[in-house]
Amino acid sequence: MSLLDIAHIDTAYGAISVNRDVSLSVGEGEIATILGPNGAGKTTLLRAICGVVKPKRGAILVSGRDMTRLPPDKLAKAGVVMVPEGRRIFADLTVRENLRLGAYAREDREAIEADIRRMEYYFPVLAQKRDQKGGALSGGQQQMLAIARGLMARPRLLLLDEPSLGLSPLMVKEVQSVIADLRKNFGAAVLLVEQNASLALAVAERGYLMQSGRIVAANAIAELRDSRLMRDLYLGAGKSRLGEAAAPN
Amino acid sequence: MIAAWKERAVLALALSALAGPAFAQSEGGVKIGVVAAQTGAFVSAGNTIGAGVSLAVKEINDGGGVKIDGKTFKLDLLNRDDRTDVNVAIAAGRELVNDDNINALYGTESHDFSVSMTKITGPAKVLQFTGNSSLGAILTEQSVAPGGPLHYTFQTEPPEFQRSGSTARGVLKLLGKEIGQPLKNAVVFVADDATGQYLSEHYVKALEANGQHVDLIKYPPSTTDFTPLLTRAKSLNPDTVHFWYNGDVTLIAFPQAVQLNVAKGYFLFGVDPGVWAERKLVSTAPVTLSCVPMCWGAPPSPEAKSYFDRYFAAGAVKGVQSSVSLLYYDYVHWYAKAMEEAGTTDPDKVVAQIEKMKYQGVVSKVPLYFDKRHRVTFATEVCLVKPGTSDKFECAVEEPPAEPPPGDNAG
Amino acid sequence: MEIFLQQLINSLSVASVIILIGIGITLIFGLTGIINFAHGEFLMIGGMTTWLVVSHGGGFLLGAAAAVAVVGALGFVLERSLFRLTLDRPMNGFIISLGLIVVLQHVVIRFWNSYQKAIPQPLASVWEIGGVRIVAMRAAVVLITAVVVAITFFAISRSRYGLALRASVADQETAALMGVPVRRYITGVFIYGSALAGLGGAMMIALFPITPFIGSVIVVRGFAVALIGGLGNVAGAVLAGLVLGLMDGLSAGYGLPEWTEAYSFALMILILLLRPQGLLGGTAGPKAI
């Protein structure tokens, strides 16, 4: 029994099938990644895990408990928190208010205040801009805010959807080091969805390759990195290339 | 009254035995239609028509019905709500006249609706008894003559200049006495719509004919907060303020006037002393009220008191203008009587009979009759509320002026 | 001079009633995606409830509390059964609410007839200061409105619930990810706005008699205030209410009295042309979520 177990998940939007027979797992404190090109169904899978999309078939278990088809707030309370694609921070709320909202599902008032100070310590830019509106931050700063906001929920598993999207190489490096330290600083496992293979390969311990909604490979990162499948996926004709930022899923 | 009818019925029976067969009438009974505002802004006046008519119909039917030519006919009442909307009124009128084949229509009390209704009732030879309004101007000797478009139409209230005249005189007399000073400046509040325009035209002239300088303030009909307009009135230094619209609106505006201390005395149109007492209203400034034709809260005759007792006992609500019901009550009895005297339901013969009759009902101490323009004349009761009390009234019955004041078109 | 001061005081009083109604509408119309044109009938029912309680011997405060409770409950029932089905298509909510207007009016008429209802003034005193008359009950309404405004404003800007609400309005899906039960917040705002309508009704009957038909006039002014101030913006509703109240008072006092309404509407049109998002800005209103 892992922290997260997904078994034979099918998802669809209306009649259009997206994911087929997806199974994977993430252990306590592990950093796992799902790689794949545009339109592979990675984001849809994450949305199914955190409760926004209801799977047509299959099961989602968190520490053995069946959480399939429960709404997002139940998943958040169980410790599964999503940092959505494109950041989706609340532009009209202040940085502080964004952080506070991340802790919505929690009840321990004083600990929430302490955690805000903690976030400001680990992400100094949030301290500087604490009373500014979220919309005034740069892309990279917003990504930090989005991750910090997710962490405010004290997640056991953080779902990161394409955190490198639209960021400069410098910012991507920063994000990378934040993700690498998540287990150390916050005790959270990570399920990272990325098109930027070099970022994913640099931080993850285990990886899954997704193509056309299915898992086509699952292995430890080192194995995956050198596999033929990876090269085909990323260097094949017409597909997005290793490390290139691409349009959202 | 019933004894007198029996006499006449026997006579009619005898006469009809000599005359030919009666005019073919609708099977079952004589159908009476009512179109009035049972909901909407004019409910306080409209609601009373149906109630008054239904009381009369019940009394007649309980007494055996209308006796015509040896047969008795029950009266059928068809009641329609016009929702204070002219289109609904017209549709209801059409339905009653064309589909239900009524013999007579009572209503409406909303101005400018009545004129539209005559276009439906006239051609169908349906008698129409309706309140005064812009109708008054088109009731002429030619239009009500046989063959004329308004031959079957009767106005249930005196020409407005008469009501305005008797009211103005009565109000100024009572207020002048109570205030103890000569009254010079008057402000009249009226809603800015057809009703308001019609009513105020005559009342302003009547006040001026009684020596008053008049400022007229017309407000949007949906106003609920009158304080800005009342403050404006206050700046004109009025001796008296007259609210001349429907009773409901008056009772919203009047307390606001008292709070602002706008004038020395007030007149409230369309508010019966009965409602004043029911609501336990009190005013430090003298207030006058008027009723058409007489007040249910201060009935001036035993017959009127008896009528109102029966009217409310039948379940009618004690409203600001419940007295209007009395008019329609009398006109239903008058119609029934006219049919019995004419010995037929034939509209032409019945109209001719009504034109000849002097009818003694409850409305007036002297018998009512329709003039050459199908209009009646009767007095208006005006009451003063003793300041500081809820139920002490001093009332007078004012006879109407014979001639309209200068500048008045006598409509 | 006292006349002018009197008109200013009058305007404040007019404004406070409009603001009370406008806040409920701006919150519902701006933040929940529900279009409820029967909001005026909610107010009428609040007034009728107060009348019922008072005419059976209860005190005014009890009547007002009953009005808030009854209309709040009515809002809850209608939201759960009808309006929540229209969240995907707000225009359907609009049509439904038009039907609701007729239904609510006629239910009231059926049981309590269509005649005017009144209660004795809860506060009867009138103070005279330097020629200006201040009616105690109106001052009370201004005070109550101010309290309601303060509570609402601070709840939205400072409390945890206000924060979650603002987030839900900005980005419903992401708010849900944080664990915010968005549908429950919509219901909550609708109940709050309805309860405010109930309170407005109690205030109204405390000031003057009402009939079952007052709803339609009131609701138009309430929507005007909500739109002019900025949908969902409490401070905007206050500002818009003050502006309209002032316009009403001064135009009635110094303009052509028949045109009182016209002046207010002209002002509204002007504001909306120059600043379509409202004086202080707000949401775009109901849209398919």
Short mmCIF file of C-alpha atoms in Angstrom, two decimals, chain B residues 2-403:
data_model
loop_
_atom_site.label_atom_id
_atom_site.label_comp_id
_atom_site.label_asym_id
_atom_site.label_seq_id
_atom_site.Cartn_x
_atom_site.Cartn_y
_atom_site.Cartn_z
CA ILE B 2 -89.43 45.16 -1.37
CA ALA B 3 -93.06 45.97 -0.70
CA ALA B 4 -92.94 48.70 -3.33
CA TRP B 5 -91.51 46.23 -5.82
CA LYS B 6 -94.27 43.73 -5.23
CA GLU B 7 -96.74 46.41 -6.16
CA ARG B 8 -94.93 47.26 -9.31
CA ALA B 9 -94.41 43.62 -10.19
CA VAL B 10 -98.12 42.93 -10.10
CA LEU B 11 -98.68 45.94 -12.29
CA ALA B 12 -96.00 44.78 -14.71
CA LEU B 13 -97.56 41.34 -14.82
CA ALA B 14 -100.90 42.81 -15.69
CA LEU B 15 -99.44 45.03 -18.35
CA SER B 16 -97.39 42.30 -19.94
CA ALA B 17 -100.44 40.06 -20.07
CA LEU B 18 -101.86 42.67 -22.45
CA ALA B 19 -98.62 43.29 -24.30
CA GLY B 20 -96.89 40.87 -26.62
CA PRO B 21 -94.25 38.30 -25.73
CA ALA B 22 -91.20 39.66 -23.93
CA PHE B 23 -87.89 40.16 -25.67
CA ALA B 24 -85.99 36.86 -25.92
CA GLN B 25 -83.41 36.73 -23.21
CA SER B 26 -80.44 34.51 -22.53
CA GLU B 27 -81.49 31.24 -20.96
CA GLY B 28 -81.25 30.84 -17.21
CA GLY B 29 -81.06 34.33 -15.83
CA VAL B 30 -80.07 37.91 -16.30
CA LYS B 31 -76.29 38.10 -16.52
CA ILE B 32 -74.43 40.86 -14.78
CA GLY B 33 -70.72 41.34 -15.38
CA VAL B 34 -68.21 43.19 -13.21
CA VAL B 35 -64.80 44.36 -14.41
CA ALA B 36 -62.78 46.02 -11.68
CA ALA B 37 -59.33 46.28 -10.16
CA GLN B 38 -59.15 43.46 -7.67
CA THR B 39 -55.37 43.60 -7.78
CA GLY B 40 -52.92 46.29 -8.76
CA ALA B 41 -52.62 49.92 -7.83
CA PHE B 42 -56.35 50.74 -7.73
CA VAL B 43 -57.45 47.77 -5.72
CA SER B 44 -58.79 49.95 -2.94
CA ALA B 45 -61.50 51.31 -5.21
CA GLY B 46 -61.93 48.44 -7.62
CA ASN B 47 -62.37 45.73 -5.04
CA THR B 48 -65.49 47.35 -3.70
CA ILE B 49 -67.46 47.16 -6.95
CA GLY B 50 -67.61 43.40 -7.02
CA ALA B 51 -68.48 43.23 -3.35
CA GLY B 52 -71.27 45.79 -3.59
CA VAL B 53 -72.75 44.20 -6.71
CA SER B 54 -72.60 40.73 -5.26
CA LEU B 55 -74.44 41.83 -2.12
CA ALA B 56 -77.23 43.33 -4.23
CA VAL B 57 -77.39 40.27 -6.47
CA LYS B 58 -77.64 38.00 -3.46
CA GLU B 59 -80.44 40.07 -1.93
CA ILE B 60 -82.41 40.08 -5.17
CA ASN B 61 -81.96 36.36 -5.74
CA ASP B 62 -82.85 35.56 -2.14
CA GLY B 63 -86.02 37.58 -2.63
CA GLY B 64 -86.95 35.32 -5.53
CA GLY B 65 -85.19 37.11 -8.34
CA VAL B 66 -86.33 39.67 -10.86
CA LYS B 67 -89.99 39.30 -11.80
CA ILE B 68 -90.51 40.02 -15.46
CA ASP B 69 -93.61 39.27 -17.46
CA GLY B 70 -94.84 36.58 -15.09
CA LYS B 71 -91.50 34.77 -14.88
CA THR B 72 -88.77 35.20 -12.33
CA PHE B 73 -85.17 35.46 -13.36
CA LYS B 74 -82.19 34.96 -11.15
CA LEU B 75 -79.27 37.28 -11.54
CA ASP B 76 -75.98 35.62 -12.58
CA LEU B 77 -72.85 37.46 -11.51
CA LEU B 78 -69.62 37.16 -13.51
CA ASN B 79 -66.70 38.87 -11.81
CA ARG B 80 -63.44 39.75 -13.59
CA ASP B 81 -60.19 41.26 -12.26
CA ASP B 82 -58.66 43.89 -14.55
CA ARG B 83 -55.45 44.10 -12.49
CA THR B 84 -55.40 47.88 -13.00
CA ASP B 85 -54.28 47.18 -16.56
CA VAL B 86 -56.29 48.61 -19.44
CA ASN B 87 -55.49 45.71 -21.76
CA VAL B 88 -56.71 43.17 -19.24
CA ALA B 89 -59.83 45.29 -18.69
CA ILE B 90 -60.61 45.35 -22.39
CA ALA B 91 -60.02 41.64 -22.78
CA ALA B 92 -62.28 40.92 -19.81
CA GLY B 93 -64.95 43.21 -21.21
CA ARG B 94 -64.83 41.49 -24.58
CA GLU B 95 -65.08 38.08 -23.01
CA LEU B 96 -68.06 39.05 -20.88
CA VAL B 97 -69.92 40.78 -23.70
CA ASN B 98 -69.13 38.50 -26.62
CA ASP B 99 -68.67 35.09 -25.02
CA ASP B 100 -70.80 35.27 -21.90
CA ASN B 101 -73.57 37.46 -23.35
CA ILE B 102 -74.04 39.62 -20.30
CA ASN B 103 -76.95 42.01 -20.09
CA ALA B 104 -75.22 44.68 -18.01
CA LEU B 105 -71.69 45.60 -17.02
CA TYR B 106 -70.63 47.30 -13.79
CA GLY B 107 -67.19 48.88 -13.72
CA THR B 108 -64.57 50.09 -13.88
CA GLU B 109 -63.53 52.63 -11.31
CA SER B 110 -60.28 53.26 -13.16
CA HIS B 111 -60.41 56.23 -15.47
CA ASP B 112 -59.63 55.97 -19.13
CA PHE B 113 -60.56 52.27 -18.95
CA SER B 114 -64.25 53.16 -18.95
CA VAL B 115 -64.15 54.91 -22.29
CA SER B 116 -62.52 51.89 -23.92
CA MET B 117 -65.19 49.63 -22.43
CA THR B 118 -68.04 51.61 -23.95
CA LYS B 119 -66.75 50.74 -27.38
CA ILE B 120 -67.44 47.10 -26.52
CA THR B 121 -70.69 47.44 -24.60
CA GLY B 122 -72.34 50.05 -26.83
CA PRO B 123 -72.55 48.08 -30.07
CA ALA B 124 -73.67 44.98 -28.18
CA LYS B 125 -76.45 46.89 -26.41
CA VAL B 126 -75.08 45.96 -23.01
CA LEU B 127 -75.91 48.44 -20.26
CA GLN B 128 -72.81 49.88 -18.62
CA PHE B 129 -72.69 51.55 -15.21
CA THR B 130 -69.31 53.13 -14.69
CA GLY B 131 -67.54 55.70 -12.53
CA ASN B 132 -66.93 59.24 -13.58
CA SER B 133 -63.89 59.94 -15.68
CA SER B 134 -62.91 61.34 -19.01
CA LEU B 135 -66.11 59.58 -20.02
CA GLY B 136 -67.97 62.56 -18.66
CA ALA B 137 -66.78 64.81 -21.42
CA ILE B 138 -68.18 62.58 -24.16
CA LEU B 139 -71.53 61.97 -22.51
CA THR B 140 -73.53 64.52 -24.45
CA GLU B 141 -77.20 64.74 -25.27
CA GLN B 142 -76.48 63.43 -28.76
CA SER B 143 -74.23 60.58 -27.73
CA VAL B 144 -76.73 59.20 -25.19
CA ALA B 145 -79.78 59.59 -27.43
CA PRO B 146 -81.33 56.38 -28.82
CA GLY B 147 -79.02 55.19 -31.57
CA GLY B 148 -76.09 57.12 -30.13
CA PRO B 149 -72.88 55.31 -29.13
CA LEU B 150 -73.36 55.94 -25.41
CA HIS B 151 -77.10 55.31 -25.22
CA TYR B 152 -76.55 52.32 -22.92
CA THR B 153 -73.89 53.94 -20.74
CA PHE B 154 -74.63 55.52 -17.37
CA GLN B 155 -72.23 57.44 -15.17
CA THR B 156 -72.56 56.33 -11.57
CA GLU B 157 -71.06 59.43 -9.99
CA PRO B 158 -71.74 63.12 -10.41
CA PRO B 159 -69.69 65.13 -12.87
CA GLU B 160 -66.32 65.68 -11.31
CA PHE B 161 -66.79 69.42 -10.96
CA GLN B 162 -69.69 68.74 -8.63
CA ARG B 163 -67.75 66.32 -6.44
CA SER B 164 -64.75 68.65 -6.42
CA GLY B 165 -66.97 71.58 -5.71
CA SER B 166 -68.79 70.07 -2.75
CA THR B 167 -65.59 68.60 -1.37
CA ALA B 168 -63.60 71.82 -1.65
CA ARG B 169 -66.31 73.82 0.00
CA GLY B 170 -66.82 71.30 2.79
CA VAL B 171 -63.11 70.86 3.46
CA LEU B 172 -62.32 74.56 3.62
CA LYS B 173 -65.29 75.21 5.86
CA LEU B 174 -64.36 72.49 8.36
CA LEU B 175 -60.62 73.23 8.35
CA GLY B 176 -61.13 76.97 8.51
CA LYS B 177 -63.29 76.60 11.58
CA GLU B 178 -60.86 74.25 13.34
CA ILE B 179 -57.68 76.15 12.47
CA GLY B 180 -59.33 79.47 13.33
CA GLN B 181 -57.56 81.51 10.67
CA PRO B 182 -58.47 82.50 7.13
CA LEU B 183 -57.03 80.00 4.68
CA LYS B 184 -55.20 81.32 1.62
CA ASN B 185 -52.48 78.95 0.33
CA ALA B 186 -53.21 75.42 -0.72
CA VAL B 187 -50.93 72.72 -2.13
CA VAL B 188 -52.51 69.82 -4.00
CA PHE B 189 -50.62 66.53 -4.38
CA VAL B 190 -51.66 64.31 -7.23
CA ALA B 191 -50.03 61.46 -9.16
CA ASP B 192 -48.74 62.23 -12.61
CA ASP B 193 -51.01 59.99 -14.65
CA ALA B 194 -54.37 60.14 -16.41
CA THR B 195 -56.35 59.70 -13.20
CA GLY B 196 -54.38 62.33 -11.39
CA GLN B 197 -54.67 64.77 -14.22
CA TYR B 198 -58.40 64.31 -14.52
CA LEU B 199 -59.09 64.64 -10.82
CA SER B 200 -56.82 67.57 -10.18
CA GLU B 201 -58.09 69.71 -13.03
CA HIS B 202 -61.45 70.10 -11.38
CA TYR B 203 -60.36 70.18 -7.78
CA VAL B 204 -57.82 72.94 -8.35
CA LYS B 205 -60.48 75.08 -10.05
CA ALA B 206 -62.89 74.37 -7.22
CA LEU B 207 -60.35 75.48 -4.61
CA GLU B 208 -59.60 78.61 -6.57
CA ALA B 209 -63.30 79.34 -6.82
CA ASN B 210 -63.27 79.20 -3.02
CA GLY B 211 -60.58 81.85 -2.82
CA GLN B 212 -57.45 79.73 -2.55
CA HIS B 213 -54.07 80.21 -4.21
CA VAL B 214 -53.19 76.73 -5.39
CA ASP B 215 -49.83 75.09 -6.11
CA LEU B 216 -50.10 71.73 -7.80
CA ILE B 217 -47.41 69.09 -7.25
CA LYS B 218 -47.53 66.05 -9.52
CA TYR B 219 -45.44 63.09 -8.42
CA PRO B 220 -44.44 59.85 -10.21
CA PRO B 221 -47.17 57.30 -9.40
CA SER B 222 -44.77 54.78 -7.89
CA THR B 223 -43.38 57.19 -5.28
CA THR B 224 -43.21 55.81 -1.77
CA ASP B 225 -40.92 58.33 -0.12
CA PHE B 226 -42.64 61.69 -0.28
CA THR B 227 -40.33 63.57 2.06
CA PRO B 228 -38.43 65.47 -0.66
CA LEU B 229 -41.66 66.60 -2.34
CA LEU B 230 -43.32 67.40 0.96
CA THR B 231 -40.34 69.50 2.00
CA ARG B 232 -40.69 71.34 -1.25
CA ALA B 233 -44.37 71.88 -0.47
CA LYS B 234 -43.41 73.17 2.97
CA SER B 235 -41.24 75.82 1.39
CA LEU B 236 -44.40 77.22 -0.25
CA ASN B 237 -45.89 77.97 3.20
CA PRO B 238 -49.22 76.25 2.68
CA ASP B 239 -52.17 76.60 5.02
CA THR B 240 -53.63 73.37 3.73
CA VAL B 241 -52.28 70.37 1.83
CA HIS B 242 -54.68 68.22 -0.16
CA PHE B 243 -53.87 64.67 -1.18
CA TRP B 244 -56.04 63.82 -4.13
CA TYR B 245 -55.37 60.36 -5.53
CA ASN B 246 -56.19 56.91 -4.22
CA GLY B 247 -56.51 56.15 -0.53
CA ASP B 248 -53.56 53.78 -0.28
CA VAL B 249 -51.05 56.29 -1.59
CA THR B 250 -52.57 59.04 0.52
CA LEU B 251 -52.04 57.01 3.67
CA ILE B 252 -48.39 56.56 2.75
CA ALA B 253 -47.80 60.23 2.09
CA PHE B 254 -49.86 61.77 4.89
CA PRO B 255 -47.87 60.53 7.92
CA GLN B 256 -44.73 61.81 6.24
CA ALA B 257 -46.35 65.21 5.87
CA VAL B 258 -47.22 65.31 9.55
CA GLN B 259 -43.69 64.32 10.54
CA LEU B 260 -42.34 67.19 8.51
CA ASN B 261 -45.00 69.56 9.82
CA VAL B 262 -45.84 70.78 6.35
CA ALA B 263 -49.18 72.53 6.80
CA LYS B 264 -51.77 73.67 9.33
CA GLY B 265 -54.44 71.32 8.03
CA TYR B 266 -54.86 68.47 5.60
CA PHE B 267 -57.40 66.88 3.31
CA LEU B 268 -57.14 63.19 2.48
CA PHE B 269 -59.12 62.00 -0.51
CA GLY B 270 -60.21 58.41 -0.62
CA VAL B 271 -59.70 57.65 3.07
CA ASP B 272 -62.80 56.67 4.98
CA PRO B 273 -63.13 57.66 8.64
CA GLY B 274 -63.65 53.97 9.27
CA VAL B 275 -60.10 53.19 8.17
CA TRP B 276 -58.77 56.10 10.22
CA ALA B 277 -60.42 54.60 13.28
CA GLU B 278 -59.40 51.02 12.47
CA ARG B 279 -55.77 51.96 12.15
CA LYS B 280 -56.03 54.16 15.25
CA LEU B 281 -54.39 57.01 13.40
CA VAL B 282 -53.87 60.21 15.31
CA SER B 283 -52.87 63.64 14.11
CA THR B 284 -52.10 66.84 15.97
CA ALA B 285 -53.06 68.87 12.93
CA PRO B 286 -56.70 68.87 11.79
CA VAL B 287 -57.49 66.42 9.02
CA THR B 288 -60.51 66.25 6.74
CA LEU B 289 -61.73 63.17 4.91
CA SER B 290 -64.33 62.69 2.22
CA CYS B 291 -66.30 59.72 1.02
CA VAL B 292 -68.16 58.78 -2.08
CA PRO B 293 -71.06 58.73 -1.59
CA MET B 294 -71.07 58.53 2.19
CA CYS B 295 -68.63 57.29 4.85
CA TRP B 296 -68.88 53.82 6.26
CA GLY B 297 -67.03 54.95 9.33
CA ALA B 298 -69.59 57.68 9.95
CA PRO B 299 -72.77 56.77 8.11
CA PRO B 300 -75.14 59.77 7.94
CA SER B 301 -78.37 57.77 7.77
CA PRO B 302 -79.79 54.60 9.32
CA GLU B 303 -80.23 53.07 5.86
CA ALA B 304 -76.56 53.66 5.12
CA LYS B 305 -75.52 52.14 8.43
CA SER B 306 -77.69 49.11 7.77
CA TYR B 307 -76.16 48.69 4.33
CA PHE B 308 -72.59 48.86 5.59
CA ASP B 309 -73.36 46.43 8.39
CA ARG B 310 -74.66 43.94 5.83
CA TYR B 311 -71.79 44.67 3.44
CA PHE B 312 -69.09 43.92 5.97
CA ALA B 313 -71.02 40.99 7.45
CA ALA B 314 -70.94 39.38 4.00
CA GLY B 315 -67.16 39.29 4.32
CA ALA B 316 -66.00 42.43 2.56
CA VAL B 317 -62.80 44.01 3.80
CA LYS B 318 -62.96 47.37 5.61
CA GLY B 319 -61.00 49.32 3.08
CA VAL B 320 -60.23 52.96 2.47
CA GLN B 321 -62.87 53.29 -0.23
CA SER B 322 -65.37 50.62 0.73
CA SER B 323 -68.10 53.23 0.50
CA VAL B 324 -67.91 53.16 -3.29
CA SER B 325 -69.57 49.75 -3.09
CA LEU B 326 -72.77 51.46 -2.04
CA LEU B 327 -73.11 53.14 -5.41
CA TYR B 328 -72.93 49.91 -7.30
CA TYR B 329 -75.28 48.25 -4.86
CA ASP B 330 -77.90 50.88 -5.54
CA TYR B 331 -77.44 50.71 -9.31
CA VAL B 332 -77.93 46.94 -9.39
CA HIS B 333 -81.23 47.33 -7.52
CA TRP B 334 -82.14 50.22 -9.82
CA TYR B 335 -81.48 48.05 -12.88
CA ALA B 336 -83.52 45.19 -11.50
CA LYS B 337 -86.35 47.55 -10.75
CA ALA B 338 -86.17 49.08 -14.21
CA MET B 339 -86.48 45.65 -15.79
CA GLU B 340 -89.51 44.82 -13.66
CA GLU B 341 -91.16 48.14 -14.47
CA ALA B 342 -90.44 47.83 -18.18
CA GLY B 343 -91.58 44.22 -18.07
CA THR B 344 -88.68 43.09 -20.23
CA THR B 345 -84.93 42.68 -20.43
CA ASP B 346 -84.85 44.36 -23.82
CA PRO B 347 -82.03 46.87 -23.44
CA ASP B 348 -83.71 49.67 -25.36
CA LYS B 349 -86.84 49.45 -23.25
CA VAL B 350 -84.91 49.14 -20.02
CA VAL B 351 -82.76 52.16 -20.82
CA ALA B 352 -85.86 54.16 -21.64
CA GLN B 353 -87.32 53.11 -18.29
CA ILE B 354 -84.18 54.10 -16.35
CA GLU B 355 -84.19 57.50 -18.03
CA LYS B 356 -87.72 58.06 -16.76
CA MET B 357 -87.19 56.80 -13.22
CA LYS B 358 -86.48 58.56 -9.98
CA TYR B 359 -84.88 55.93 -7.79
CA GLN B 360 -84.85 56.05 -4.01
CA GLY B 361 -81.93 53.98 -2.82
CA VAL B 362 -79.47 54.27 0.02
CA VAL B 363 -77.02 56.61 -1.69
CA SER B 364 -78.99 59.76 -1.40
CA LYS B 365 -81.73 61.19 0.83
CA VAL B 366 -83.54 62.38 -2.25
CA PRO B 367 -84.33 60.07 -5.17
CA LEU B 368 -81.62 59.82 -7.79
CA TYR B 369 -82.22 60.37 -11.45
CA PHE B 370 -80.05 60.49 -14.56
CA ASP B 371 -79.92 63.81 -16.37
CA LYS B 372 -80.07 64.30 -20.12
CA ARG B 373 -76.42 63.30 -20.27
CA HIS B 374 -76.88 60.09 -18.26
CA ARG B 375 -75.19 61.53 -15.19
CA VAL B 376 -76.44 61.64 -11.60
CA THR B 377 -76.06 64.24 -8.92
CA PHE B 378 -75.67 63.59 -5.23
CA ALA B 379 -74.01 65.11 -2.23
CA THR B 380 -70.59 64.31 -0.81
CA GLU B 381 -69.97 63.62 2.85
CA VAL B 382 -66.98 65.46 4.32
CA CYS B 383 -65.67 64.71 7.81
CA LEU B 384 -63.24 66.43 10.13
CA VAL B 385 -61.17 64.32 12.50
CA LYS B 386 -60.87 66.03 15.86
CA PRO B 387 -57.12 66.60 16.37
CA GLY B 388 -55.54 64.10 18.72
CA THR B 389 -58.30 61.53 18.31
CA SER B 390 -58.84 58.36 16.33
CA ASP B 391 -62.62 58.18 16.38
CA LYS B 392 -64.14 61.61 16.93
CA PHE B 393 -65.55 62.87 13.67
CA GLU B 394 -67.54 65.92 12.76
CA CYS B 395 -69.28 65.32 9.44
CA ALA B 396 -71.33 67.37 7.03
CA VAL B 397 -73.14 66.47 3.84
CA GLU B 398 -72.30 69.02 1.18
CA GLU B 399 -74.62 69.59 -1.74
CA PRO B 400 -72.89 70.02 -5.06
CA PRO B 401 -72.67 73.34 -6.91
CA ALA B 402 -75.10 73.69 -9.77
CA GLU B 403 -72.63 75.35 -12.09
#
